[in-house]
Amino acid sequence: MDVMSYIEKGVSPYHVVDETKQWLKKEGFSELRLEEEWHLEKGRGYFVSPYESCLFAFLPGNEQVRIAAAHTDQPMLKIKPNPVLTREGNYVVNVESYGGMILHTWFDRPLSIAGKVVCRGEQPFAPKVHLYDSGEPLAVVPSLAIHMDREVNQKNALNCQIHLLPLCGLFKEEQEKDPLLSYIAADLGVAYEDILDYDLFFYNPEKPRRVGLKEELLVSPRLDNLTSCHAVIKGLLNAEEGSSKIAALFDHEEIGSRSKQGANSDLLVWVLEKCFRAMEEAQMVAKLSKEQLVKQGFLLSLDVAHAYHPNYSDKSDPTTKTRLGQGVVIKVSGSQKYNSDSVTNAMMIGLCEHEQVRYQRQINRSDIAGGSTLGPILSESLPIPGADMGIPILAMHSATETAAYADLDELTKVAEAFFSN
């Protein structure tokens, strides 16, 4: 699947996983269930999705274990329960910020809605879950005119609860039913009364675009972190046989990973144990101990990195600047915000040089704290060697982010080489 199509269709974590499932099935992968017994065959690919927004794909091989991880979520406006407010003939939707959003980037652009809607089932513990994407824009967050706030360009104090409520229409009289949920119910073909709950987000429906005099830039929503999800899966599919390969896509990285489908759970450990137990039963590998896994395993965490900003040059480290179009980034942090050390960094540098992949280094200014990634979180329950890498982007956590298109190819080459060596 083309990376731009993957980003365009991955409008929520649930859609990312759904698109990944379809992609893997087309490539001959078989879907398994966590609660069932696994019977694996050498040379065949498998995947399991314990929850709708996370997925683990794997190719059984030998005792050498290669794990690459990325996350499916991104900062967006999350719709609250009882969402619609009426104000002087306007419908606005009650939302909260999901993740560390750059709030002002969400103003004055058409917004669509995507996520999941949970409806009444035949039994209380078996509700029906519907994937939902409005496709068409349903709302906008209008700015306040400069005439009413002359100092708007001198200040940047925004409150999500007050200033970022999307306007989704006008009304002439009060309605008994929530107009937003009524619209979604009709769109899904379900009864309004059967909607019990939902996990819905406003997202930027802008399509990925090639920009620049030579179209060298990619301007798109959700570069963080669908670029990494795409590279992980494509690298898995293109890798050579040999090692046991696992692609792990987690949800909730943007809010700390503390959930059952997040990297702070034991899901990856469970999947590894179940996978290797099935491989042992099929006599593909000898029994693999945890001590052997530490010796023969490697965890590659893929997430975007901060690029040098030409308009804010003082925000980058004075000696280690990460530039768009100069290749993948090997990330390092003295405070262990990334899952790298000098040995594992040397390994990834060696891999890049061997495979002729362009690479660069990134470290934050000493007085600017960077964000963390999946790597250190996963290392708490799976203490194996690892490294953190990704592509450099500008405007991280904006409604629209910017990358160099050529860096995407380098990232895929890294993932493919990682799984093949």
GROMACS .gro file of C-alpha atoms in nm:
model
  421
    1MET     CA    1   0.000   0.000   0.000
    2ASP     CA    2   0.125   0.348  -0.089
    3VAL     CA    3   0.218   0.560   0.213
    4MET     CA    4   0.002   0.854   0.103
    5SER     CA    5  -0.306   0.630   0.070
    6TYR     CA    6  -0.229   0.477   0.410
    7ILE     CA    7  -0.215   0.822   0.573
    8GLU     CA    8  -0.529   0.938   0.394
    9LYS     CA    9  -0.730   0.636   0.510
   10GLY     CA   10  -0.585   0.617   0.863
   11VAL     CA   11  -0.816   0.886   1.005
   12SER     CA   12  -0.835   0.730   1.353
   13PRO     CA   13  -0.641   0.457   1.537
   14TYR     CA   14  -0.925   0.217   1.453
   15HIS     CA   15  -0.900   0.296   1.084
   16VAL     CA   16  -0.521   0.256   1.092
   17VAL     CA   17  -0.558  -0.097   1.227
   18ASP     CA   18  -0.844  -0.179   0.989
   19GLU     CA   19  -0.641  -0.066   0.687
   20THR     CA   20  -0.339  -0.260   0.813
   21LYS     CA   21  -0.549  -0.575   0.851
   22GLN     CA   22  -0.674  -0.548   0.494
   23TRP     CA   23  -0.322  -0.486   0.368
   24LEU     CA   24  -0.184  -0.790   0.553
   25LYS     CA   25  -0.467  -1.015   0.435
   26LYS     CA   26  -0.397  -0.919   0.073
   27GLU     CA   27  -0.036  -1.022   0.135
   28GLY     CA   28  -0.147  -1.366   0.257
   29PHE     CA   29  -0.128  -1.311   0.635
   30SER     CA   30  -0.375  -1.504   0.851
   31GLU     CA   31  -0.563  -1.346   1.141
   32LEU     CA   32  -0.539  -1.516   1.482
   33ARG     CA   33  -0.722  -1.456   1.810
   34LEU     CA   34  -0.539  -1.410   2.138
   35GLU     CA   35  -0.778  -1.638   2.327
   36GLU     CA   36  -0.733  -1.935   2.088
   37GLU     CA   37  -0.455  -2.189   2.041
   38TRP     CA   38  -0.205  -2.096   1.770
   39HIS     CA   39  -0.075  -2.343   1.513
   40LEU     CA   40   0.195  -2.175   1.307
   41GLU     CA   41   0.362  -2.280   0.983
   42LYS     CA   42   0.706  -2.177   0.868
   43GLY     CA   43   0.702  -1.926   0.586
   44ARG     CA   44   0.352  -1.796   0.665
   45GLY     CA   45   0.262  -1.461   0.816
   46TYR     CA   46   0.013  -1.399   1.096
   47PHE     CA   47  -0.141  -1.110   1.284
   48VAL     CA   48  -0.352  -1.060   1.595
   49SER     CA   49  -0.553  -0.754   1.700
   50PRO     CA   50  -0.655  -0.794   2.065
   51TYR     CA   51  -0.828  -0.453   2.055
   52GLU     CA   52  -0.954  -0.246   1.761
   53SER     CA   53  -0.670   0.009   1.778
   54CYS     CA   54  -0.362  -0.213   1.821
   55LEU     CA   55  -0.214  -0.492   1.612
   56PHE     CA   56   0.078  -0.738   1.615
   57ALA     CA   57   0.197  -0.896   1.288
   58PHE     CA   58   0.467  -1.160   1.281
   59LEU     CA   59   0.666  -1.394   1.062
   60PRO     CA   60   0.803  -1.702   1.245
   61GLY     CA   61   1.172  -1.768   1.194
   62ASN     CA   62   1.470  -1.867   1.404
   63GLU     CA   63   1.571  -1.781   1.762
   64GLN     CA   64   1.689  -1.434   1.663
   65VAL     CA   65   1.407  -1.189   1.742
   66ARG     CA   66   1.347  -0.858   1.566
   67ILE     CA   67   1.068  -0.634   1.700
   68ALA     CA   68   0.971  -0.300   1.545
   69ALA     CA   69   0.710  -0.082   1.715
   70ALA     CA   70   0.509   0.229   1.622
   71HIS     CA   71   0.186   0.394   1.740
   72THR     CA   72  -0.152   0.435   1.570
   73ASP     CA   73  -0.287   0.743   1.750
   74GLN     CA   74  -0.234   1.113   1.686
   75PRO     CA   75  -0.336   1.439   1.857
   76MET     CA   76  -0.696   1.532   1.770
   77LEU     CA   77  -1.012   1.687   1.913
   78LYS     CA   78  -1.199   1.413   2.102
   79ILE     CA   79  -1.578   1.442   2.123
   80LYS     CA   80  -1.719   1.431   2.477
   81PRO     CA   81  -2.041   1.258   2.589
   82ASN     CA   82  -2.356   1.472   2.552
   83PRO     CA   83  -2.159   1.674   2.298
   84VAL     CA   84  -2.389   1.933   2.146
   85LEU     CA   85  -2.429   2.283   2.289
   86THR     CA   86  -2.675   2.536   2.148
   87ARG     CA   87  -2.572   2.900   2.149
   88GLU     CA   88  -2.789   3.167   1.989
   89GLY     CA   89  -2.881   2.952   1.691
   90ASN     CA   90  -2.546   2.772   1.661
   91TYR     CA   91  -2.464   2.408   1.724
   92VAL     CA   92  -2.118   2.367   1.875
   93VAL     CA   93  -1.967   2.037   1.987
   94ASN     CA   94  -1.813   1.983   2.330
   95VAL     CA   95  -1.460   1.843   2.285
   96GLU     CA   96  -1.134   1.788   2.469
   97SER     CA   97  -0.779   1.785   2.339
   98TYR     CA   98  -0.635   1.438   2.286
   99GLY     CA   99  -0.258   1.447   2.312
  100GLY     CA  100  -0.030   1.749   2.299
  101MET     CA  101  -0.202   1.947   2.025
  102ILE     CA  102  -0.087   2.274   1.869
  103LEU     CA  103  -0.430   2.421   1.926
  104HIS     CA  104  -0.425   2.718   1.689
  105THR     CA  105  -0.363   2.492   1.387
  106TRP     CA  106  -0.716   2.354   1.419
  107PHE     CA  107  -0.888   2.686   1.347
  108ASP     CA  108  -1.062   2.772   1.019
  109ARG     CA  109  -1.032   2.438   0.845
  110PRO     CA  110  -1.306   2.186   0.755
  111LEU     CA  111  -1.315   1.899   1.007
  112SER     CA  112  -1.451   1.549   0.964
  113ILE     CA  113  -1.541   1.291   1.230
  114ALA     CA  114  -1.404   0.937   1.267
  115GLY     CA  115  -1.369   0.664   1.528
  116LYS     CA  116  -1.598   0.393   1.657
  117VAL     CA  117  -1.962   0.388   1.765
  118VAL     CA  118  -2.080   0.125   2.012
  119CYS     CA  119  -2.442   0.012   1.985
  120ARG     CA  120  -2.676  -0.212   2.178
  121GLY     CA  121  -2.626  -0.584   2.118
  122GLU     CA  122  -2.825  -0.893   2.205
  123GLN     CA  123  -2.643  -0.916   2.539
  124PRO     CA  124  -2.496  -0.644   2.765
  125PHE     CA  125  -2.145  -0.787   2.735
  126ALA     CA  126  -2.166  -0.820   2.357
  127PRO     CA  127  -2.233  -0.472   2.215
  128LYS     CA  128  -2.200  -0.406   1.842
  129VAL     CA  129  -1.901  -0.192   1.743
  130HIS     CA  130  -1.916   0.012   1.421
  131LEU     CA  131  -1.623   0.180   1.252
  132TYR     CA  132  -1.725   0.531   1.150
  133ASP     CA  133  -1.586   0.795   0.915
  134SER     CA  134  -1.803   1.083   0.804
  135GLY     CA  135  -1.574   1.139   0.507
  136GLU     CA  136  -1.727   1.477   0.436
  137PRO     CA  137  -1.641   1.766   0.670
  138LEU     CA  138  -1.907   1.829   0.934
  139ALA     CA  139  -1.766   2.121   1.132
  140VAL     CA  140  -1.523   2.410   1.161
  141VAL     CA  141  -1.359   2.595   1.451
  142PRO     CA  142  -1.388   2.963   1.350
  143SER     CA  143  -1.130   3.216   1.464
  144LEU     CA  144  -1.232   3.538   1.631
  145ALA     CA  145  -1.204   3.834   1.392
  146ILE     CA  146  -0.893   4.045   1.450
  147HIS     CA  147  -1.117   4.352   1.497
  148MET     CA  148  -1.251   4.189   1.814
  149ASP     CA  149  -0.907   4.092   1.944
  150ARG     CA  150  -0.642   4.333   1.822
  151GLU     CA  151  -0.369   4.161   2.024
  152VAL     CA  152  -0.436   3.813   1.886
  153ASN     CA  153  -0.096   3.806   1.710
  154GLN     CA  154   0.086   3.902   2.030
  155LYS     CA  155  -0.060   3.630   2.248
  156ASN     CA  156  -0.115   3.260   2.225
  157ALA     CA  157  -0.337   3.174   2.521
  158LEU     CA  158  -0.595   2.922   2.398
  159ASN     CA  159  -0.831   2.712   2.608
  160CYS     CA  160  -0.965   2.398   2.441
  161GLN     CA  161  -1.283   2.401   2.649
  162ILE     CA  162  -1.362   2.761   2.554
  163HIS     CA  163  -1.202   2.842   2.218
  164LEU     CA  164  -1.194   2.514   2.024
  165LEU     CA  165  -1.554   2.395   2.021
  166PRO     CA  166  -1.630   2.301   1.657
  167LEU     CA  167  -1.933   2.465   1.496
  168CYS     CA  168  -2.134   2.190   1.325
  169GLY     CA  169  -2.439   2.381   1.202
  170LEU     CA  170  -2.725   2.620   1.264
  171PHE     CA  171  -3.072   2.558   1.403
  172LYS     CA  172  -3.410   2.729   1.414
  173GLU     CA  173  -3.567   2.547   1.706
  174GLU     CA  174  -3.472   2.305   1.983
  175GLN     CA  175  -3.457   1.934   1.891
  176GLU     CA  176  -3.532   1.649   2.127
  177LYS     CA  177  -3.254   1.431   1.991
  178ASP     CA  178  -2.886   1.514   1.973
  179PRO     CA  179  -2.848   1.634   1.611
  180LEU     CA  180  -2.487   1.514   1.581
  181LEU     CA  181  -2.559   1.160   1.699
  182SER     CA  182  -2.879   1.156   1.492
  183TYR     CA  183  -2.669   1.233   1.186
  184ILE     CA  184  -2.414   0.962   1.271
  185ALA     CA  185  -2.690   0.706   1.344
  186ALA     CA  186  -2.849   0.773   1.004
  187ASP     CA  187  -2.509   0.756   0.835
  188LEU     CA  188  -2.441   0.416   0.994
  189GLY     CA  189  -2.795   0.289   0.942
  190VAL     CA  190  -2.852   0.222   1.312
  191ALA     CA  191  -3.125   0.340   1.549
  192TYR     CA  192  -3.041   0.653   1.744
  193GLU     CA  193  -3.165   0.485   2.062
  194ASP     CA  194  -2.920   0.196   2.013
  195ILE     CA  195  -2.608   0.413   2.039
  196LEU     CA  196  -2.471   0.348   2.388
  197ASP     CA  197  -2.131   0.515   2.361
  198TYR     CA  198  -1.860   0.615   2.116
  199ASP     CA  199  -1.495   0.702   2.073
  200LEU     CA  200  -1.505   0.976   1.809
  201PHE     CA  201  -1.261   1.245   1.700
  202PHE     CA  202  -1.262   1.548   1.477
  203TYR     CA  203  -0.981   1.502   1.226
  204ASN     CA  204  -0.825   1.701   0.946
  205PRO     CA  205  -0.953   1.552   0.617
  206GLU     CA  206  -0.686   1.726   0.409
  207LYS     CA  207  -0.518   1.482   0.170
  208PRO     CA  208  -0.139   1.436   0.176
  209ARG     CA  209   0.021   1.665  -0.082
  210ARG     CA  210   0.362   1.687  -0.246
  211VAL     CA  211   0.480   2.049  -0.207
  212GLY     CA  212   0.787   2.246  -0.315
  213LEU     CA  213   0.960   2.357  -0.634
  214LYS     CA  214   1.058   1.994  -0.697
  215GLU     CA  215   0.773   1.843  -0.491
  216GLU     CA  216   1.033   1.733  -0.239
  217LEU     CA  217   0.816   1.807   0.067
  218LEU     CA  218   0.519   1.611   0.199
  219VAL     CA  219   0.256   1.822   0.376
  220SER     CA  220  -0.005   1.608   0.548
  221PRO     CA  221  -0.195   1.536   0.867
  222ARG     CA  222  -0.095   1.233   1.075
  223LEU     CA  223   0.269   1.206   0.969
  224ASP     CA  224   0.317   1.138   1.340
  225ASN     CA  225   0.311   0.843   1.343
  226LEU     CA  226   0.155   0.678   1.038
  227THR     CA  227   0.483   0.719   0.851
  228SER     CA  228   0.636   0.477   1.102
  229CYS     CA  229   0.338   0.238   1.101
  230HIS     CA  230   0.359   0.215   0.723
  231ALA     CA  231   0.737   0.160   0.727
  232VAL     CA  232   0.711  -0.112   0.993
  233ILE     CA  233   0.452  -0.312   0.798
  234LYS     CA  234   0.613  -0.262   0.458
  235GLY     CA  235   0.953  -0.353   0.602
  236LEU     CA  236   0.804  -0.671   0.749
  237LEU     CA  237   0.647  -0.768   0.417
  238ASN     CA  238   0.967  -0.705   0.218
  239ALA     CA  239   1.212  -0.863   0.463
  240GLU     CA  240   1.419  -1.169   0.389
  241GLU     CA  241   1.362  -1.496   0.574
  242GLY     CA  242   1.565  -1.579   0.882
  243SER     CA  243   1.490  -1.407   1.210
  244SER     CA  244   1.154  -1.411   1.386
  245LYS     CA  245   0.999  -1.075   1.300
  246ILE     CA  246   0.728  -0.890   1.489
  247ALA     CA  247   0.562  -0.559   1.399
  248ALA     CA  248   0.383  -0.403   1.698
  249LEU     CA  249   0.137  -0.116   1.652
  250PHE     CA  250   0.014   0.035   1.979
  251ASP     CA  251  -0.251   0.292   2.067
  252HIS     CA  252  -0.244   0.577   2.323
  253GLU     CA  253   0.121   0.676   2.287
  254GLU     CA  254   0.018   1.041   2.268
  255ILE     CA  255  -0.138   1.025   2.615
  256GLY     CA  256   0.121   0.815   2.796
  257SER     CA  257   0.056   0.455   2.677
  258ARG     CA  258  -0.111   0.363   3.007
  259SER     CA  259  -0.392   0.144   2.871
  260LYS     CA  260  -0.464  -0.216   2.783
  261GLN     CA  261  -0.385  -0.143   2.417
  262GLY     CA  262  -0.090   0.081   2.498
  263ALA     CA  263   0.279  -0.002   2.516
  264ASN     CA  264   0.273   0.013   2.897
  265SER     CA  265   0.062  -0.305   2.909
  266ASP     CA  266   0.196  -0.661   2.889
  267LEU     CA  267   0.033  -0.729   2.551
  268LEU     CA  268   0.359  -0.756   2.359
  269VAL     CA  269   0.503  -0.997   2.617
  270TRP     CA  270   0.189  -1.212   2.595
  271VAL     CA  271   0.206  -1.219   2.216
  272LEU     CA  272   0.576  -1.309   2.222
  273GLU     CA  273   0.522  -1.592   2.471
  274LYS     CA  274   0.228  -1.731   2.275
  275CYS     CA  275   0.410  -1.702   1.945
  276PHE     CA  276   0.723  -1.879   2.064
  277ARG     CA  277   0.524  -2.149   2.241
  278ALA     CA  278   0.351  -2.224   1.910
  279MET     CA  279   0.685  -2.217   1.727
  280GLU     CA  280   0.833  -2.462   1.978
  281GLU     CA  281   0.536  -2.696   1.934
  282ALA     CA  282   0.583  -2.680   1.556
  283GLN     CA  283   0.956  -2.756   1.613
  284MET     CA  284   1.061  -2.438   1.436
  285VAL     CA  285   1.280  -2.330   1.726
  286ALA     CA  286   1.417  -2.474   2.047
  287LYS     CA  287   1.277  -2.344   2.374
  288LEU     CA  288   1.374  -1.977   2.402
  289SER     CA  289   1.448  -1.850   2.751
  290LYS     CA  290   1.417  -1.490   2.861
  291GLU     CA  291   1.793  -1.478   2.900
  292GLN     CA  292   1.835  -1.585   2.536
  293LEU     CA  293   1.585  -1.321   2.429
  294VAL     CA  294   1.798  -1.052   2.595
  295LYS     CA  295   2.099  -1.183   2.404
  296GLN     CA  296   1.931  -1.243   2.067
  297GLY     CA  297   1.648  -0.990   2.062
  298PHE     CA  298   1.636  -0.630   1.944
  299LEU     CA  299   1.360  -0.369   1.974
  300LEU     CA  300   1.340  -0.086   1.720
  301SER     CA  301   1.104   0.194   1.821
  302LEU     CA  302   1.001   0.409   1.524
  303ASP     CA  303   0.855   0.756   1.577
  304VAL     CA  304   0.903   1.096   1.416
  305ALA     CA  305   1.184   1.331   1.519
  306HIS     CA  306   1.217   1.710   1.535
  307ALA     CA  307   1.372   1.864   1.224
  308TYR     CA  308   1.577   2.183   1.219
  309HIS     CA  309   1.333   2.474   1.170
  310PRO     CA  310   1.470   2.748   0.942
  311ASN     CA  311   1.260   3.015   1.119
  312TYR     CA  312   1.350   2.899   1.472
  313SER     CA  313   1.713   2.797   1.438
  314ASP     CA  314   1.780   2.862   1.808
  315LYS     CA  315   1.552   2.570   1.903
  316SER     CA  316   1.795   2.307   1.773
  317ASP     CA  317   2.108   2.174   1.938
  318PRO     CA  318   2.405   2.392   1.832
  319THR     CA  319   2.616   2.104   1.698
  320THR     CA  320   2.370   1.828   1.609
  321LYS     CA  321   2.105   1.961   1.370
  322THR     CA  322   1.854   1.722   1.211
  323ARG     CA  323   1.752   1.834   0.863
  324LEU     CA  324   1.466   1.746   0.630
  325GLY     CA  325   1.571   1.534   0.335
  326GLN     CA  326   1.895   1.412   0.493
  327GLY     CA  327   1.771   1.066   0.585
  328VAL     CA  328   1.644   0.880   0.889
  329VAL     CA  329   1.718   0.997   1.241
  330ILE     CA  330   1.889   0.798   1.515
  331LYS     CA  331   1.764   0.955   1.837
  332VAL     CA  332   1.954   0.982   2.163
  333SER     CA  333   1.874   1.130   2.504
  334GLY     CA  334   2.088   1.149   2.814
  335SER     CA  335   1.770   1.120   3.025
  336GLN     CA  336   1.669   0.798   2.845
  337LYS     CA  337   1.363   0.941   2.675
  338TYR     CA  338   1.465   0.715   2.389
  339ASN     CA  339   1.552   0.346   2.391
  340SER     CA  340   1.907   0.394   2.266
  341ASP     CA  341   2.255   0.358   2.406
  342SER     CA  342   2.598   0.386   2.250
  343VAL     CA  343   2.613   0.017   2.156
  344THR     CA  344   2.268  -0.003   1.996
  345ASN     CA  345   2.322   0.331   1.821
  346ALA     CA  346   2.646   0.193   1.678
  347MET     CA  347   2.454  -0.111   1.556
  348MET     CA  348   2.198   0.104   1.373
  349ILE     CA  349   2.472   0.326   1.227
  350GLY     CA  350   2.647   0.013   1.103
  351LEU     CA  351   2.321  -0.119   0.957
  352CYS     CA  352   2.252   0.208   0.776
  353GLU     CA  353   2.605   0.223   0.635
  354HIS     CA  354   2.592  -0.141   0.525
  355GLU     CA  355   2.258  -0.090   0.349
  356GLN     CA  356   2.354   0.255   0.213
  357VAL     CA  357   2.073   0.427   0.401
  358ARG     CA  358   2.122   0.797   0.470
  359TYR     CA  359   2.111   0.868   0.842
  360GLN     CA  360   2.164   1.153   1.086
  361ARG     CA  361   2.168   1.201   1.461
  362GLN     CA  362   1.929   1.392   1.685
  363ILE     CA  363   1.961   1.522   2.038
  364ASN     CA  364   1.760   1.802   2.194
  365ARG     CA  365   1.901   2.128   2.326
  366SER     CA  366   1.997   2.086   2.691
  367ASP     CA  367   1.733   2.338   2.797
  368ILE     CA  368   1.446   2.193   2.587
  369ALA     CA  369   1.286   1.870   2.701
  370GLY     CA  370   1.180   1.647   2.412
  371GLY     CA  371   0.897   1.398   2.407
  372SER     CA  372   0.937   1.030   2.486
  373THR     CA  373   0.857   0.727   2.269
  374LEU     CA  374   0.745   0.366   2.289
  375GLY     CA  375   1.099   0.235   2.333
  376PRO     CA  376   1.163   0.314   2.702
  377ILE     CA  377   0.806   0.217   2.794
  378LEU     CA  378   0.834  -0.125   2.629
  379SER     CA  379   1.175  -0.178   2.789
  380GLU     CA  380   1.015  -0.182   3.133
  381SER     CA  381   0.846  -0.517   3.060
  382LEU     CA  382   1.079  -0.634   2.781
  383PRO     CA  383   1.438  -0.537   2.875
  384ILE     CA  384   1.614  -0.622   2.550
  385PRO     CA  385   1.858  -0.406   2.350
  386GLY     CA  386   1.695  -0.146   2.131
  387ALA     CA  387   1.710   0.188   1.953
  388ASP     CA  388   1.483   0.477   1.858
  389MET     CA  389   1.462   0.606   1.501
  390GLY     CA  390   1.224   0.792   1.271
  391ILE     CA  391   1.199   1.060   1.006
  392PRO     CA  392   1.245   1.431   1.083
  393ILE     CA  393   0.935   1.649   1.053
  394LEU     CA  394   0.832   2.009   1.115
  395ALA     CA  395   0.521   2.121   1.306
  396MET     CA  396   0.498   1.800   1.507
  397HIS     CA  397   0.149   1.769   1.664
  398SER     CA  398   0.002   2.030   1.430
  399ALA     CA  399  -0.317   1.955   1.236
  400THR     CA  400  -0.084   1.951   0.932
  401GLU     CA  401   0.281   1.843   0.952
  402THR     CA  402   0.572   1.864   0.706
  403ALA     CA  403   0.835   1.607   0.606
  404ALA     CA  404   1.072   1.541   0.317
  405TYR     CA  405   0.926   1.277   0.089
  406ALA     CA  406   1.265   1.115   0.026
  407ASP     CA  407   1.304   1.041   0.399
  408LEU     CA  408   1.002   0.807   0.384
  409ASP     CA  409   1.186   0.576   0.146
  410GLU     CA  410   1.492   0.576   0.373
  411LEU     CA  411   1.274   0.480   0.671
  412THR     CA  412   1.123   0.186   0.483
  413LYS     CA  413   1.471   0.072   0.380
  414VAL     CA  414   1.578   0.082   0.747
  415ALA     CA  415   1.277  -0.127   0.857
  416GLU     CA  416   1.336  -0.380   0.579
  417ALA     CA  417   1.707  -0.406   0.660
  418PHE     CA  418   1.635  -0.436   1.031
  419PHE     CA  419   1.400  -0.730   0.979
  420SER     CA  420   1.639  -0.894   0.728
  421ASN     CA  421   1.959  -0.887   0.940
   0.00000   0.00000   0.00000
